[in-house]
Amino acid sequence: MQTTPVQESDPPVLAEGPTIREVLESNGMARRDFLRYCGFLTAALALPQLPYREAVAAALTAKPRVPVLWLNGQDCNGNIESLIRSGSPTPSELLLDHLAVNYVELLMAAAGSAAERSRTATIAKGGYVLVVEGGIPTGASGAYCTVGGRAFTDIVREAAGKAAKVISVGTCASWGGVPAARGGVTGAVDLQTFLGPSKRIIRLPGCPVNAVNVVGTIVHFITFGKWPSVNQNGLPFFAYGEEIHEDCPRKDYYEDGKFVLAWGDEGHQKGWCLRKMGCRGPETRANCREKKFNGGTSYNIASGAPCYGCVLPKFWDAPGGLIQALPADDEGDDD
Ligand code: SF4
């Protein structure tokens, strides 16, 4: 698959302050847990423990947190909400231990003009990672989404201009998602479309994005001094390289032609294939099965629901909609 090289024109990240290990220790992480923690991060990057766990540990010991500006556009805030839900270590711990988040509306204590000053000061300094969540509503000259009286479109363009790297989290920022679906009135577009080809971004789609993939992307930069390899659309291979269908626990049923045909039927109770209930596993590449959600508890297919293909472009407008069953004559073998 074609890969996109790291953009050479991006300004450097201006990381400063205590090292990440110092932050971890000040937050109560015992020294004996540190290597286990680094092993978790190494696995998040789909790298072998040897020799990479040591490399991750060395980087976290030596390097400060990455400065981040996090902007929310037209979305449900589902991505950052999912990041602050439980787990051990919690996704929010994972995120905040590695990032110096200078501006994030949902989590920051400051509000109003104080919050505005924080964002302005961060942009003036430059050298931060810009994370954008939500679609970019371009209609009505940006009037559908304003922050502090300014159009969100203006803020995003200004912030992207001085960012060391730009990352879209969630499907709305990565592909337009629900705001850009059929019937939308705000003129929402995805971040890459809005910024244009001169500013290449990393896309981390998902509804919501898996927190492990956000942290993995940052930890890759901290450890190796470069961003992870991405496909032609800007999606990192470590997170979006494997087909959901390939290692699905229901695949034997798929190959035997045993499909769930109605919610709660015999096949559903026995864990048969969900293809005829709208499963898009054969079209979708993501690490949901491996990393799971809710602190590594489960994911759609293991819980009896189909893969909705939420990391895909236009997933909301997919033929048949989200949960409508595929035609009865689709045996799945022709995909
Ligand atoms: Fe699993 Fe879906 Fe593939 Fe069936 S179609 S085997 S449920 S990924």
mmCIF file of C-alpha atoms and ligand atoms in Angstrom:
data_model
loop_
_atom_site.group_PDB
_atom_site.id
_atom_site.type_symbol
_atom_site.label_atom_id
_atom_site.label_comp_id
_atom_site.label_asym_id
_atom_site.label_seq_id
_atom_site.Cartn_x
_atom_site.Cartn_y
_atom_site.Cartn_z
ATOM 1 C CA MET A 1 0.000 0.000 0.000
ATOM 2 C CA GLN A 2 1.198 3.493 -0.804
ATOM 3 C CA THR A 3 2.604 5.422 2.157
ATOM 4 C CA THR A 4 2.804 9.134 2.776
ATOM 5 C CA PRO A 5 6.155 10.476 4.025
ATOM 6 C CA VAL A 6 6.320 12.725 7.062
ATOM 7 C CA GLN A 7 5.785 16.302 5.962
ATOM 8 C CA GLU A 8 9.172 17.994 6.081
ATOM 9 C CA SER A 9 7.758 21.524 6.172
ATOM 10 C CA ASP A 10 5.989 21.044 9.513
ATOM 11 C CA PRO A 11 7.570 23.220 12.240
ATOM 12 C CA PRO A 12 9.169 21.368 15.176
ATOM 13 C CA VAL A 13 7.222 20.440 18.303
ATOM 14 C CA LEU A 14 8.160 22.772 21.184
ATOM 15 C CA ALA A 15 7.977 20.367 24.127
ATOM 16 C CA GLU A 16 9.197 21.637 27.489
ATOM 17 C CA GLY A 17 8.726 21.098 31.221
ATOM 18 C CA PRO A 18 9.084 17.905 33.280
ATOM 19 C CA THR A 19 9.642 14.597 31.499
ATOM 20 C CA ILE A 20 6.712 12.248 30.996
ATOM 21 C CA ARG A 21 8.121 9.795 33.505
ATOM 22 C CA GLU A 22 8.342 12.583 36.072
ATOM 23 C CA VAL A 23 4.698 13.419 35.382
ATOM 24 C CA LEU A 24 3.706 9.765 35.715
ATOM 25 C CA GLU A 25 5.527 9.470 39.028
ATOM 26 C CA SER A 26 4.057 12.702 40.358
ATOM 27 C CA ASN A 27 0.626 11.264 39.478
ATOM 28 C CA GLY A 28 1.315 8.253 41.666
ATOM 29 C CA MET A 29 2.731 5.680 39.273
ATOM 30 C CA ALA A 30 5.203 3.462 41.112
ATOM 31 C CA ARG A 31 8.568 2.794 39.507
ATOM 32 C CA ARG A 32 7.839 -0.924 39.360
ATOM 33 C CA ASP A 33 4.729 -0.238 37.232
ATOM 34 C CA PHE A 34 6.571 1.920 34.753
ATOM 35 C CA LEU A 35 7.940 -0.852 32.525
ATOM 36 C CA ARG A 36 4.570 -2.620 32.525
ATOM 37 C CA TYR A 37 3.031 0.640 31.426
ATOM 38 C CA CYS A 38 5.608 0.989 28.631
ATOM 39 C CA GLY A 39 4.779 -2.564 27.571
ATOM 40 C CA PHE A 40 1.126 -1.543 27.246
ATOM 41 C CA LEU A 41 2.085 1.421 25.061
ATOM 42 C CA THR A 42 4.356 -0.752 22.922
ATOM 43 C CA ALA A 43 1.467 -3.155 22.335
ATOM 44 C CA ALA A 44 -0.775 -0.196 21.470
ATOM 45 C CA LEU A 45 1.630 0.568 18.638
ATOM 46 C CA ALA A 46 1.498 -3.078 17.480
ATOM 47 C CA LEU A 47 5.261 -3.331 18.026
ATOM 48 C CA PRO A 48 7.110 -6.344 19.486
ATOM 49 C CA GLN A 49 7.997 -5.924 23.160
ATOM 50 C CA LEU A 50 11.641 -6.568 22.368
ATOM 51 C CA PRO A 51 13.343 -4.230 21.714
ATOM 52 C CA TYR A 52 10.676 -1.541 21.601
ATOM 53 C CA ARG A 53 9.492 -1.552 25.213
ATOM 54 C CA GLU A 54 12.937 -0.323 26.254
ATOM 55 C CA ALA A 55 12.873 2.332 23.553
ATOM 56 C CA VAL A 56 9.484 3.598 24.762
ATOM 57 C CA ALA A 57 10.727 3.605 28.371
ATOM 58 C CA ALA A 58 13.855 5.544 27.437
ATOM 59 C CA ALA A 59 11.840 8.132 25.532
ATOM 60 C CA LEU A 60 9.289 8.656 28.311
ATOM 61 C CA THR A 61 12.132 9.005 30.805
ATOM 62 C CA ALA A 62 13.938 11.645 28.771
ATOM 63 C CA LYS A 63 11.304 13.682 26.981
ATOM 64 C CA PRO A 64 8.700 16.226 28.107
ATOM 65 C CA ARG A 65 5.025 16.133 27.247
ATOM 66 C CA VAL A 66 3.846 17.271 23.837
ATOM 67 C CA PRO A 67 1.942 20.608 23.841
ATOM 68 C CA VAL A 68 -1.583 20.248 22.468
ATOM 69 C CA LEU A 69 -4.373 22.519 21.356
ATOM 70 C CA TRP A 70 -7.676 20.592 21.177
ATOM 71 C CA LEU A 71 -10.555 22.175 19.252
ATOM 72 C CA ASN A 72 -14.149 20.941 19.100
ATOM 73 C CA GLY A 73 -16.235 21.725 16.027
ATOM 74 C CA GLN A 74 -19.582 20.289 14.933
ATOM 75 C CA ASP A 75 -19.929 16.996 16.775
ATOM 76 C CA CYS A 76 -21.372 15.351 19.862
ATOM 77 C CA ASN A 77 -18.116 15.549 21.868
ATOM 78 C CA GLY A 78 -18.241 11.757 21.861
ATOM 79 C CA ASN A 79 -14.519 11.342 21.281
ATOM 80 C CA ILE A 80 -13.269 13.306 24.234
ATOM 81 C CA GLU A 81 -16.148 11.933 26.324
ATOM 82 C CA SER A 82 -14.952 8.433 25.540
ATOM 83 C CA LEU A 83 -11.400 9.398 26.475
ATOM 84 C CA ILE A 84 -12.382 10.382 29.990
ATOM 85 C CA ARG A 85 -14.322 7.180 30.750
ATOM 86 C CA SER A 86 -13.037 4.464 33.003
ATOM 87 C CA GLY A 87 -10.202 2.015 32.458
ATOM 88 C CA SER A 88 -6.910 1.279 34.084
ATOM 89 C CA PRO A 89 -4.871 3.247 33.336
ATOM 90 C CA THR A 90 -7.762 5.467 32.353
ATOM 91 C CA PRO A 91 -7.756 6.840 28.835
ATOM 92 C CA SER A 92 -7.679 10.335 30.275
ATOM 93 C CA GLU A 93 -4.591 9.426 32.259
ATOM 94 C CA LEU A 94 -3.049 7.986 29.140
ATOM 95 C CA LEU A 95 -3.842 11.139 27.256
ATOM 96 C CA LEU A 96 -2.995 13.761 29.824
ATOM 97 C CA ASP A 97 0.213 12.101 30.989
ATOM 98 C CA HIS A 98 1.642 12.402 27.489
ATOM 99 C CA LEU A 99 0.201 15.711 26.467
ATOM 100 C CA ALA A 100 0.416 19.200 27.888
ATOM 101 C CA VAL A 101 -3.102 20.163 26.919
ATOM 102 C CA ASN A 102 -3.097 23.955 26.824
ATOM 103 C CA TYR A 103 -6.632 24.326 25.522
ATOM 104 C CA VAL A 104 -9.495 21.828 25.530
ATOM 105 C CA GLU A 105 -12.930 23.288 26.089
ATOM 106 C CA LEU A 106 -14.516 20.247 27.724
ATOM 107 C CA LEU A 107 -11.821 19.644 30.331
ATOM 108 C CA MET A 108 -10.126 22.948 31.105
ATOM 109 C CA ALA A 109 -10.969 24.847 34.260
ATOM 110 C CA ALA A 110 -10.709 28.223 32.564
ATOM 111 C CA ALA A 111 -13.735 29.625 30.737
ATOM 112 C CA GLY A 112 -14.660 32.716 28.755
ATOM 113 C CA SER A 113 -11.926 35.250 28.104
ATOM 114 C CA ALA A 114 -9.399 33.308 30.221
ATOM 115 C CA ALA A 115 -9.851 30.287 27.960
ATOM 116 C CA GLU A 116 -9.578 32.490 24.901
ATOM 117 C CA ARG A 117 -6.290 33.925 26.195
ATOM 118 C CA SER A 118 -4.903 30.432 26.722
ATOM 119 C CA ARG A 119 -5.711 29.471 23.146
ATOM 120 C CA THR A 120 -4.325 32.725 21.757
ATOM 121 C CA ALA A 121 -1.084 32.404 23.736
ATOM 122 C CA THR A 122 -0.594 28.798 22.598
ATOM 123 C CA ILE A 123 -1.097 29.711 18.965
ATOM 124 C CA ALA A 124 1.262 32.674 19.236
ATOM 125 C CA LYS A 125 4.010 30.405 20.572
ATOM 126 C CA GLY A 126 3.522 27.762 17.859
ATOM 127 C CA GLY A 127 5.096 24.305 17.847
ATOM 128 C CA TYR A 128 2.068 22.469 19.265
ATOM 129 C CA VAL A 129 0.022 19.525 18.048
ATOM 130 C CA LEU A 130 -3.410 20.617 16.900
ATOM 131 C CA VAL A 131 -6.135 18.049 17.584
ATOM 132 C CA VAL A 132 -9.512 18.723 15.985
ATOM 133 C CA GLU A 133 -12.696 16.881 16.876
ATOM 134 C CA GLY A 134 -15.885 17.398 14.885
ATOM 135 C CA GLY A 135 -16.802 18.466 11.385
ATOM 136 C CA ILE A 136 -15.976 21.922 10.058
ATOM 137 C CA PRO A 137 -19.249 23.726 9.251
ATOM 138 C CA THR A 138 -18.430 26.035 6.373
ATOM 139 C CA GLY A 139 -21.965 27.195 5.531
ATOM 140 C CA ALA A 140 -23.266 30.719 6.197
ATOM 141 C CA SER A 141 -19.690 32.042 6.314
ATOM 142 C CA GLY A 142 -18.987 29.875 9.372
ATOM 143 C CA ALA A 143 -21.943 31.151 11.418
ATOM 144 C CA TYR A 144 -23.136 27.642 12.352
ATOM 145 C CA CYS A 145 -20.277 27.266 14.852
ATOM 146 C CA THR A 146 -18.670 30.179 16.657
ATOM 147 C CA VAL A 147 -16.405 30.326 19.710
ATOM 148 C CA GLY A 148 -15.960 33.593 21.566
ATOM 149 C CA GLY A 149 -17.726 35.364 18.719
ATOM 150 C CA ARG A 150 -15.347 34.027 16.056
ATOM 151 C CA ALA A 151 -16.206 31.539 13.355
ATOM 152 C CA PHE A 152 -14.764 28.100 14.088
ATOM 153 C CA THR A 153 -13.487 28.035 10.514
ATOM 154 C CA ASP A 154 -11.267 31.074 11.253
ATOM 155 C CA ILE A 155 -9.959 29.556 14.498
ATOM 156 C CA VAL A 156 -9.087 26.228 12.849
ATOM 157 C CA ARG A 157 -7.285 27.883 9.967
ATOM 158 C CA GLU A 158 -5.296 30.109 12.327
ATOM 159 C CA ALA A 159 -4.422 27.228 14.669
ATOM 160 C CA ALA A 160 -3.406 24.890 11.840
ATOM 161 C CA GLY A 161 -1.074 27.495 10.415
ATOM 162 C CA LYS A 162 1.330 27.373 13.372
ATOM 163 C CA ALA A 163 0.844 23.730 14.370
ATOM 164 C CA ALA A 164 3.725 21.256 14.305
ATOM 165 C CA LYS A 165 1.247 18.545 13.420
ATOM 166 C CA VAL A 166 -2.495 18.374 12.853
ATOM 167 C CA ILE A 167 -4.534 15.336 13.902
ATOM 168 C CA SER A 168 -8.236 14.742 13.330
ATOM 169 C CA VAL A 169 -9.877 12.553 15.981
ATOM 170 C CA GLY A 170 -13.162 10.826 15.337
ATOM 171 C CA THR A 171 -15.052 10.296 12.131
ATOM 172 C CA CYS A 172 -16.677 13.740 11.943
ATOM 173 C CA ALA A 173 -13.293 15.502 11.824
ATOM 174 C CA SER A 174 -11.713 12.763 9.713
ATOM 175 C CA TRP A 175 -14.411 12.221 7.096
ATOM 176 C CA GLY A 176 -17.233 14.682 7.807
ATOM 177 C CA GLY A 177 -19.285 12.048 9.656
ATOM 178 C CA VAL A 178 -22.834 12.784 10.711
ATOM 179 C CA PRO A 179 -22.633 16.585 10.157
ATOM 180 C CA ALA A 180 -21.696 15.996 6.510
ATOM 181 C CA ALA A 181 -24.240 13.213 5.956
ATOM 182 C CA ARG A 182 -27.168 13.492 3.548
ATOM 183 C CA GLY A 183 -29.602 16.161 4.646
ATOM 184 C CA GLY A 184 -27.051 18.202 6.575
ATOM 185 C CA VAL A 185 -27.507 21.953 6.285
ATOM 186 C CA THR A 186 -24.292 23.357 7.784
ATOM 187 C CA GLY A 187 -21.954 22.684 4.875
ATOM 188 C CA ALA A 188 -19.776 20.540 7.148
ATOM 189 C CA VAL A 189 -16.610 19.048 5.686
ATOM 190 C CA ASP A 190 -13.756 17.022 7.119
ATOM 191 C CA LEU A 191 -10.594 18.711 8.344
ATOM 192 C CA GLN A 192 -8.297 17.600 5.509
ATOM 193 C CA THR A 193 -10.757 18.856 2.912
ATOM 194 C CA PHE A 194 -11.055 22.150 4.777
ATOM 195 C CA LEU A 195 -7.290 22.703 5.121
ATOM 196 C CA GLY A 196 -6.442 21.506 1.625
ATOM 197 C CA PRO A 197 -3.573 19.324 0.428
ATOM 198 C CA SER A 198 -0.790 21.706 1.524
ATOM 199 C CA LYS A 199 -1.324 20.749 5.198
ATOM 200 C CA ARG A 200 -1.245 16.972 5.464
ATOM 201 C CA ILE A 201 -2.936 15.681 8.584
ATOM 202 C CA ILE A 202 -3.080 12.377 10.450
ATOM 203 C CA ARG A 203 -6.599 10.955 10.486
ATOM 204 C CA LEU A 204 -7.795 8.920 13.480
ATOM 205 C CA PRO A 205 -11.411 8.110 12.608
ATOM 206 C CA GLY A 206 -13.869 6.156 14.733
ATOM 207 C CA CYS A 207 -17.214 6.840 16.348
ATOM 208 C CA PRO A 208 -15.693 7.282 18.829
ATOM 209 C CA VAL A 209 -11.959 7.055 18.217
ATOM 210 C CA ASN A 210 -10.179 4.534 20.418
ATOM 211 C CA ALA A 211 -8.129 6.445 23.033
ATOM 212 C CA VAL A 212 -5.345 3.898 22.625
ATOM 213 C CA ASN A 213 -4.862 5.019 19.032
ATOM 214 C CA VAL A 214 -4.611 8.692 20.004
ATOM 215 C CA VAL A 215 -2.001 7.917 22.631
ATOM 216 C CA GLY A 216 -0.196 5.472 20.324
ATOM 217 C CA THR A 217 0.191 8.167 17.675
ATOM 218 C CA ILE A 218 1.678 10.592 20.202
ATOM 219 C CA VAL A 219 3.906 7.955 21.826
ATOM 220 C CA HIS A 220 5.255 6.965 18.412
ATOM 221 C CA PHE A 221 6.352 10.563 17.888
ATOM 222 C CA ILE A 222 7.840 10.820 21.375
ATOM 223 C CA THR A 223 9.734 7.541 21.011
ATOM 224 C CA PHE A 224 10.961 7.683 17.434
ATOM 225 C CA GLY A 225 10.959 11.421 16.715
ATOM 226 C CA LYS A 226 8.616 10.952 13.773
ATOM 227 C CA TRP A 227 4.927 10.325 13.215
ATOM 228 C CA PRO A 228 3.684 6.820 12.440
ATOM 229 C CA SER A 229 3.502 5.578 8.861
ATOM 230 C CA VAL A 230 0.154 6.289 7.298
ATOM 231 C CA ASN A 231 -1.732 5.115 4.224
ATOM 232 C CA GLN A 232 -2.637 7.370 1.315
ATOM 233 C CA ASN A 233 -5.541 8.805 3.323
ATOM 234 C CA GLY A 234 -3.452 9.654 6.384
ATOM 235 C CA LEU A 235 -4.560 6.742 8.609
ATOM 236 C CA PRO A 236 -1.745 5.101 10.652
ATOM 237 C CA PHE A 237 -1.109 1.480 9.704
ATOM 238 C CA PHE A 238 -0.637 0.419 13.323
ATOM 239 C CA ALA A 239 -4.279 1.247 14.042
ATOM 240 C CA TYR A 240 -6.043 0.892 10.682
ATOM 241 C CA GLY A 241 -4.067 -1.827 8.926
ATOM 242 C CA GLU A 242 -5.986 -4.995 9.761
ATOM 243 C CA GLU A 243 -9.393 -5.981 8.425
ATOM 244 C CA ILE A 244 -12.005 -6.473 11.164
ATOM 245 C CA HIS A 245 -13.327 -9.547 9.352
ATOM 246 C CA GLU A 246 -9.969 -11.303 9.118
ATOM 247 C CA ASP A 247 -9.635 -12.433 12.729
ATOM 248 C CA CYS A 248 -13.279 -12.142 13.713
ATOM 249 C CA PRO A 249 -14.391 -14.740 16.281
ATOM 250 C CA ARG A 250 -17.522 -15.302 14.136
ATOM 251 C CA LYS A 251 -15.624 -15.933 10.882
ATOM 252 C CA ASP A 252 -16.055 -19.712 10.934
ATOM 253 C CA TYR A 253 -19.807 -19.138 10.894
ATOM 254 C CA TYR A 254 -19.424 -16.733 7.977
ATOM 255 C CA GLU A 255 -17.566 -19.354 5.999
ATOM 256 C CA ASP A 256 -20.105 -22.021 6.942
ATOM 257 C CA GLY A 257 -22.947 -19.756 5.821
ATOM 258 C CA LYS A 258 -24.461 -19.468 9.276
ATOM 259 C CA PHE A 259 -25.908 -15.966 9.705
ATOM 260 C CA VAL A 260 -27.967 -14.100 12.261
ATOM 261 C CA LEU A 261 -31.222 -13.197 10.494
ATOM 262 C CA ALA A 262 -33.080 -11.395 13.281
ATOM 263 C CA TRP A 263 -32.096 -9.917 16.629
ATOM 264 C CA GLY A 264 -32.433 -12.584 19.302
ATOM 265 C CA ASP A 265 -32.917 -15.488 16.908
ATOM 266 C CA GLU A 266 -31.182 -18.831 17.365
ATOM 267 C CA GLY A 267 -28.119 -17.708 15.385
ATOM 268 C CA HIS A 268 -27.781 -14.550 17.431
ATOM 269 C CA GLN A 269 -27.928 -16.522 20.639
ATOM 270 C CA LYS A 270 -25.284 -18.923 19.309
ATOM 271 C CA GLY A 271 -22.887 -16.185 18.170
ATOM 272 C CA TRP A 272 -23.238 -16.657 14.400
ATOM 273 C CA CYS A 273 -22.041 -14.196 11.750
ATOM 274 C CA LEU A 274 -23.674 -10.735 11.719
ATOM 275 C CA ARG A 275 -23.146 -9.998 8.029
ATOM 276 C CA LYS A 276 -26.861 -10.081 7.228
ATOM 277 C CA MET A 277 -27.537 -7.724 10.111
ATOM 278 C CA GLY A 278 -25.419 -5.088 8.394
ATOM 279 C CA CYS A 279 -21.912 -6.029 9.524
ATOM 280 C CA ARG A 280 -19.255 -4.134 7.566
ATOM 281 C CA GLY A 281 -16.308 -6.033 8.981
ATOM 282 C CA PRO A 282 -15.195 -7.227 5.529
ATOM 283 C CA GLU A 283 -14.864 -3.609 4.326
ATOM 284 C CA THR A 284 -13.360 -2.127 7.479
ATOM 285 C CA ARG A 285 -9.775 -1.908 8.691
ATOM 286 C CA ALA A 286 -9.367 -1.084 12.381
ATOM 287 C CA ASN A 287 -7.896 -2.590 15.544
ATOM 288 C CA CYS A 288 -11.176 -2.737 17.509
ATOM 289 C CA ARG A 289 -10.965 -6.489 18.103
ATOM 290 C CA GLU A 290 -7.425 -6.253 19.411
ATOM 291 C CA LYS A 291 -7.673 -3.087 21.533
ATOM 292 C CA LYS A 292 -11.402 -3.099 22.369
ATOM 293 C CA PHE A 293 -13.168 -0.274 24.237
ATOM 294 C CA ASN A 294 -14.209 0.560 27.805
ATOM 295 C CA GLY A 295 -10.815 -0.183 29.266
ATOM 296 C CA GLY A 296 -10.248 -3.190 26.985
ATOM 297 C CA THR A 297 -13.570 -4.831 27.929
ATOM 298 C CA SER A 298 -15.238 -5.551 24.591
ATOM 299 C CA TYR A 299 -16.166 -4.306 21.118
ATOM 300 C CA ASN A 300 -19.252 -4.415 18.872
ATOM 301 C CA ILE A 301 -18.999 -7.876 17.419
ATOM 302 C CA ALA A 302 -18.054 -9.542 20.703
ATOM 303 C CA SER A 303 -21.122 -7.879 22.234
ATOM 304 C CA GLY A 304 -23.538 -9.171 19.582
ATOM 305 C CA ALA A 305 -23.739 -6.042 17.414
ATOM 306 C CA PRO A 306 -22.346 -5.689 13.889
ATOM 307 C CA CYS A 307 -19.370 -3.589 12.886
ATOM 308 C CA TYR A 308 -20.894 -0.384 11.518
ATOM 309 C CA GLY A 309 -17.771 0.577 9.621
ATOM 310 C CA CYS A 310 -17.619 3.772 11.663
ATOM 311 C CA VAL A 311 -14.017 4.482 10.619
ATOM 312 C CA LEU A 312 -15.045 4.582 6.942
ATOM 313 C CA PRO A 313 -15.854 7.671 4.865
ATOM 314 C CA LYS A 314 -19.598 8.221 4.493
ATOM 315 C CA PHE A 315 -20.358 5.449 6.985
ATOM 316 C CA TRP A 316 -23.553 7.142 8.080
ATOM 317 C CA ASP A 317 -24.828 7.288 4.507
ATOM 318 C CA ALA A 318 -23.801 3.699 3.708
ATOM 319 C CA PRO A 319 -26.267 1.821 1.495
ATOM 320 C CA GLY A 320 -28.969 0.356 3.694
ATOM 321 C CA GLY A 321 -28.156 2.627 6.612
ATOM 322 C CA LEU A 322 -26.515 1.624 9.839
ATOM 323 C CA ILE A 323 -28.561 -1.274 11.151
ATOM 324 C CA GLN A 324 -30.731 -2.343 8.271
ATOM 325 C CA ALA A 325 -30.029 -5.927 7.253
ATOM 326 C CA LEU A 326 -28.361 -6.671 3.931
ATOM 327 C CA PRO A 327 -30.508 -8.240 1.194
ATOM 328 C CA ALA A 328 -31.368 -11.861 1.909
ATOM 329 C CA ASP A 329 -29.445 -13.109 -1.132
ATOM 330 C CA ASP A 330 -26.126 -11.633 0.071
ATOM 331 C CA GLU A 331 -24.155 -14.630 1.246
ATOM 332 C CA GLY A 332 -21.089 -12.544 1.951
ATOM 333 C CA ASP A 333 -18.759 -14.688 -0.173
ATOM 334 C CA ASP A 334 -18.662 -12.249 -3.050
ATOM 335 C CA ASP A 335 -17.002 -9.425 -1.087
HETATM 336 FE FE1 SF4 B 1 -17.369 -11.139 11.839
HETATM 337 FE FE2 SF4 B 1 -18.827 -9.325 10.526
HETATM 338 FE FE3 SF4 B 1 -17.071 -10.873 9.200
HETATM 339 FE FE4 SF4 B 1 -19.332 -11.922 10.162
HETATM 340 S S1 SF4 B 1 -19.162 -10.336 8.543
HETATM 341 S S2 SF4 B 1 -17.283 -12.808 10.309
HETATM 342 S S3 SF4 B 1 -19.578 -10.775 12.097
HETATM 343 S S4 SF4 B 1 -16.598 -9.318 10.739
#
